[in-house]
Amino acid sequence: NPLFIYFDAFAPDKAEVEEYRRQYRAGKVGDVVLKKRLAVIINEMLDPIRERRKKFSKELAVEAIRYGTKATNVVADETLDRVKSAMGLFI
């Protein structure tokens, strides 16, 4: 079951995953139970990220993106100039 790929990646309690695997193979739990538990695990992992995100304003995020874009453009322009020079394109 592909759900176990996600359990293996995200579940902190490997013993719990093995127990679910055993129960699944025995036909005692189905996909709905697994999906609900996986949703809880993923949400627990994401909750601290969501809390940190609440501390930042939209304006601050937009400003950070603009700053990053400007800095990246400088590097990209320099790289493009070096590529053109290496290719003999002096445009």
N, CA, C and O of each residue as an XYZ file, in Angstrom:
364
protein
N       0.848     -1.176      0.000
C       0.000      0.000      0.000
C       0.897      1.243      0.000
O       1.761      1.383      0.865
N       0.694      2.138     -0.961
C       1.522      3.353     -1.041
C       1.432      4.241      0.202
O       2.329      5.050      0.439
N       0.389      4.111      0.984
C       0.287      4.918      2.203
C       1.459      4.667      3.139
O       1.867      5.559      3.882
N       1.996      3.464      3.105
C       3.098      3.157      3.999
C       4.386      3.869      3.595
O       5.285      4.036      4.418
N       4.479      4.281      2.357
C       5.621      5.111      1.944
C       5.591      6.427      2.729
O       6.620      6.914      3.197
N       4.383      6.989      2.860
C       4.232      8.241      3.609
C       4.420      8.009      5.103
O       5.029      8.832      5.787
N       3.904      6.898      5.610
C       4.134      6.581      7.017
C       5.631      6.477      7.296
O       6.122      7.041      8.274
N       6.349      5.765      6.450
C       7.790      5.607      6.638
C       8.510      6.954      6.605
O       9.490      7.160      7.321
N       8.023      7.858      5.777
C       8.678      9.160      5.636
C       8.346     10.106      6.786
O       9.208     10.875      7.210
N       7.126     10.068      7.296
C       6.682     11.109      8.223
C       6.394     10.656      9.651
O       6.460     11.470     10.572
N       6.083      9.407      9.853
C       5.700      8.955     11.198
C       6.925      8.842     12.098
O       7.882      8.149     11.754
N       6.903      9.512     13.240
C       8.054      9.449     14.139
C       8.130      8.119     14.902
O       9.212      7.704     15.316
N       6.998      7.461     15.083
C       6.944      6.216     15.853
C       6.939      5.019     14.904
O       5.890      4.615     14.401
N       8.117      4.465     14.670
C       8.259      3.362     13.714
C       7.549      2.100     14.200
O       7.087      1.301     13.386
N       7.459      1.914     15.506
C       6.749      0.756     16.043
C       5.260      0.844     15.700
O       4.625     -0.162     15.383
N       4.722      2.046     15.767
C       3.315      2.250     15.406
C       3.099      1.896     13.939
O       2.103      1.260     13.593
N       4.015      2.302     13.085
C       3.907      2.007     11.656
C       3.930      0.500     11.433
O       3.137     -0.025     10.651
N       4.823     -0.188     12.109
C       4.902     -1.648     11.953
C       3.621     -2.323     12.430
O       3.172     -3.308     11.844
N       3.038     -1.783     13.497
C       1.773     -2.337     13.986
C       0.653     -2.114     12.970
O      -0.148     -3.013     12.714
N       0.602     -0.924     12.400
C      -0.387     -0.669     11.343
C      -0.157     -1.597     10.151
O      -1.111     -2.111      9.567
N       1.096     -1.808      9.797
C       1.426     -2.694      8.681
C       0.922     -4.117      8.959
O       0.334     -4.761      8.091
N       1.164     -4.587     10.177
C       0.727     -5.923     10.568
C      -0.798     -6.033     10.520
O      -1.349     -7.002      9.997
N      -1.471     -5.014     11.078
C      -2.939     -5.025     11.077
C      -3.502     -4.929      9.657
O      -4.514     -5.552      9.337
N      -2.837     -4.150      8.819
C      -3.293     -3.998      7.435
C      -3.192     -5.338      6.690
O      -4.118     -5.742      5.988
N      -2.075     -5.999      6.854
C      -1.874     -7.300      6.189
C      -2.876     -8.336      6.688
O      -3.281     -9.230      5.945
N      -3.268     -8.209      7.946
C      -4.230     -9.150      8.520
C      -5.670     -8.757      8.197
O      -6.604     -9.482      8.540
N      -5.852     -7.611      7.536
C      -7.198     -7.166      7.174
C      -7.969     -6.536      8.316
O      -9.195     -6.435      8.254
N      -7.270     -6.110      9.357
C      -7.943     -5.521     10.525
C      -8.112     -4.017     10.437
O      -8.953     -3.451     11.135
N      -7.333     -3.361      9.594
C      -7.508     -1.931      9.342
C      -7.471     -1.713      7.838
O      -6.833     -2.453      7.089
N      -8.182     -0.668      7.426
C      -8.229     -0.352      6.001
C      -7.625      1.010      5.715
O      -7.056      1.663      6.590
N      -7.767      1.412      4.472
C      -7.183      2.667      4.021
C      -7.731      3.882      4.765
O      -6.991      4.831      5.024
N      -9.005      3.865      5.107
C      -9.598      5.031      5.773
C      -8.913      5.281      7.113
O      -8.576      6.421      7.432
N      -8.707      4.234      7.892
C      -8.032      4.367      9.183
C      -6.612      4.872      8.987
O      -6.155      5.764      9.702
N      -5.916      4.294      8.011
C      -4.537      4.712      7.740
C      -4.471      6.171      7.302
O      -3.605      6.919      7.756
N      -5.376      6.574      6.429
C      -5.373      7.958      5.937
C      -5.666      8.945      7.056
O      -5.048     10.007      7.128
N      -6.608      8.601      7.933
C      -6.924      9.506      9.044
C      -5.724      9.658      9.972
O      -5.415     10.768     10.406
N      -5.042      8.552     10.281
C      -3.872      8.634     11.159
C      -2.740      9.395     10.494
O      -2.051     10.187     11.137
N      -2.549      9.151      9.201
C      -1.508      9.855      8.461
C      -1.782     11.355      8.431
O      -0.854     12.158      8.534
N      -3.049     11.735      8.289
C      -3.408     13.156      8.298
C      -3.043     13.796      9.635
O      -2.550     14.924      9.668
N      -3.280     13.086     10.731
C      -2.933     13.603     12.053
C      -1.415     13.771     12.164
O      -0.933     14.796     12.645
N      -0.673     12.768     11.719
C       0.793     12.817     11.801
C       1.343     13.995     11.003
O       2.198     14.734     11.491
N       0.856     14.168      9.781
C       1.354     15.254      8.926
C       0.965     16.608      9.499
O       1.766     17.542      9.485
N      -0.254     16.720      9.999
C      -0.666     17.993     10.600
C       0.151     18.321     11.845
O       0.479     19.485     12.076
N       0.485     17.313     12.652
C       1.340     17.556     13.817
C       2.717     18.050     13.385
O       3.324     18.882     14.060
N       3.201     17.541     12.271
C       4.500     17.973     11.767
C       4.427     19.409     11.233
O       5.373     20.182     11.383
N       3.305     19.755     10.616
C       3.161     21.073     10.004
C       2.744     22.163     10.990
O       2.961     23.344     10.719
N       2.154     21.797     12.117
C       1.665     22.797     13.073
C       2.726     23.811     13.500
O       2.434     25.007     13.510
N       3.949     23.389     13.854
C       4.956     24.397     14.230
C       5.300     25.339     13.075
O       5.557     26.522     13.293
N       5.303     24.826     11.873
C       5.574     25.674     10.700
C       4.455     26.681     10.525
O       4.703     27.852     10.237
N       3.241     26.231     10.697
C       2.084     27.134     10.573
C       2.120     28.226     11.632
O       1.801     29.383     11.358
N       2.513     27.846     12.850
C       2.608     28.840     13.931
C       3.669     29.890     13.619
O       3.440     31.082     13.822
N       4.827     29.456     13.126
C       5.886     30.415     12.773
C       5.425     31.322     11.647
O       5.731     32.514     11.644
N       4.693     30.770     10.694
C       4.231     31.567      9.559
C       3.285     32.683     10.014
O       3.277     33.765      9.428
N       2.504     32.427     11.038
C       1.565     33.435     11.534
C       2.281     34.691     12.038
O       1.702     35.777     12.057
N       3.539     34.534     12.444
C       4.291     35.659     13.000
C       4.744     36.645     11.933
O       5.134     37.767     12.253
N       4.697     36.242     10.680
C       5.182     37.094      9.601
C       4.020     37.711      8.849
O       3.025     37.047      8.556
N       4.159     38.982      8.543
C       3.108     39.659      7.801
C       3.268     39.384      6.312
O       4.338     38.994      5.845
N       2.202     39.593      5.595
C       2.237     39.410      4.144
C       3.226     40.394      3.520
O       3.942     40.046      2.581
N       3.263     41.608      4.036
C       4.156     42.630      3.501
C       5.617     42.228      3.662
O       6.429     42.441      2.761
N       5.945     41.649      4.805
C       7.308     41.201      5.039
C       7.689     40.081      4.081
O       8.812     40.040      3.578
N       6.758     39.182      3.834
C       7.021     38.080      2.902
C       7.248     38.611      1.487
O       8.167     38.170      0.796
N       6.422     39.546      1.062
C       6.565     40.125     -0.274
C       7.903     40.862     -0.378
O       8.587     40.765     -1.397
N       8.274     41.590      0.663
C       9.550     42.296      0.668
C      10.715     41.316      0.561
O      11.671     41.567     -0.172
N      10.639     40.212      1.278
C      11.705     39.200      1.228
C      11.807     38.592     -0.167
O      12.907     38.355     -0.667
N      10.680     38.346     -0.783
C      10.677     37.783     -2.139
C      11.273     38.775     -3.132
O      12.059     38.390     -3.998
N      10.910     40.028     -3.014
C      11.462     41.055     -3.915
C      12.974     41.175     -3.741
O      13.713     41.264     -4.722
N      13.426     41.176     -2.495
C      14.861     41.268     -2.228
C      15.587     40.068     -2.830
O      16.623     40.220     -3.478
N      15.041     38.884     -2.613
C      15.641     37.670     -3.162
C      15.674     37.685     -4.675
O      16.644     37.234     -5.284
N      14.623     38.200     -5.281
C      14.556     38.280     -6.742
C      15.635     39.205     -7.279
O      16.303     38.880     -8.261
N      15.808     40.367     -6.635
C      16.842     41.309     -7.079
C      18.226     40.683     -6.968
O      19.031     40.781     -7.893
N      18.500     40.043     -5.844
C      19.810     39.420     -5.644
C      20.046     38.306     -6.648
O      21.151     38.158     -7.169
N      19.024     37.534     -6.917
C      19.143     36.443     -7.881
C      19.358     36.977     -9.285
O      20.135     36.410    -10.053
N      18.685     38.048     -9.625
C      18.849     38.641    -10.956
C      20.277     39.114    -11.190
O      20.798     38.984    -12.298
N      20.911     39.656    -10.168
C      22.302     40.104    -10.300
C      23.192     38.913    -10.642
O      24.010     38.984    -11.560
N      23.033     37.839     -9.911
C      23.839     36.635    -10.160
C      23.524     36.059    -11.536
O      24.430     35.659    -12.266
N      22.244     36.017    -11.891
C      21.851     35.473    -13.196
C      22.423     36.314    -14.336
O      22.886     35.768    -15.338
N      22.393     37.627    -14.188
C      22.951     38.501    -15.229
C      24.451     38.278    -15.392
O      24.954     38.212    -16.514
N      25.160     38.162    -14.277
C      26.602     37.903    -14.344
C      26.885     36.562    -15.020
O      27.799     36.449    -15.837
N      26.105     35.568    -14.677
C      26.286     34.240    -15.274
C      26.007     34.279    -16.767
O      26.752     33.695    -17.555
N      24.948     34.957    -17.158
C      24.605     35.065    -18.567
C      25.704     35.791    -19.341
O      26.037     35.394    -20.458
N      26.268     36.847    -18.762
C      27.374     37.556    -19.411
C      28.570     36.626    -19.607
O      29.209     36.653    -20.658
N      28.875     35.805    -18.602
C      29.995     34.870    -18.719
C      29.722     33.821    -19.798
O      30.628     33.449    -20.543
N      28.496     33.349    -19.882
C      28.138     32.355    -20.908
C      28.250     32.962    -22.293
O      28.802     32.343    -23.203
N      27.726     34.174    -22.460
C      27.807     34.842    -23.765
C      29.253     35.059    -24.172
O      29.614     34.856    -25.332
N      30.079     35.468    -23.224
C      31.490     35.710    -23.507
C      32.185     34.389    -23.909
O      32.974     34.357    -24.853
N      31.882     33.333    -23.194
C      32.473     32.033    -23.503
C      32.056     31.520    -24.871
O      32.811     30.801    -25.525
N      30.848     31.890    -25.308
C      30.335     31.445    -26.596
C      30.716     32.404    -27.725
O      30.453     32.136    -28.897
N      31.331     33.508    -27.357
C      31.701     34.495    -28.370
C      30.527     35.355    -28.812
O      30.560     35.940    -29.895
N      29.509     35.436    -27.998
C      28.350     36.271    -28.299
C      28.470     37.574    -27.528
O      28.311     37.604    -26.307
N      28.747     38.627    -28.235
C      28.924     39.942    -27.591
C      27.743     40.826    -27.955
O      27.873     41.767    -28.738
N      26.623     40.522    -27.395
C      25.393     41.248    -27.707
C      25.093     42.215    -26.586
O      24.096     42.934    -26.642
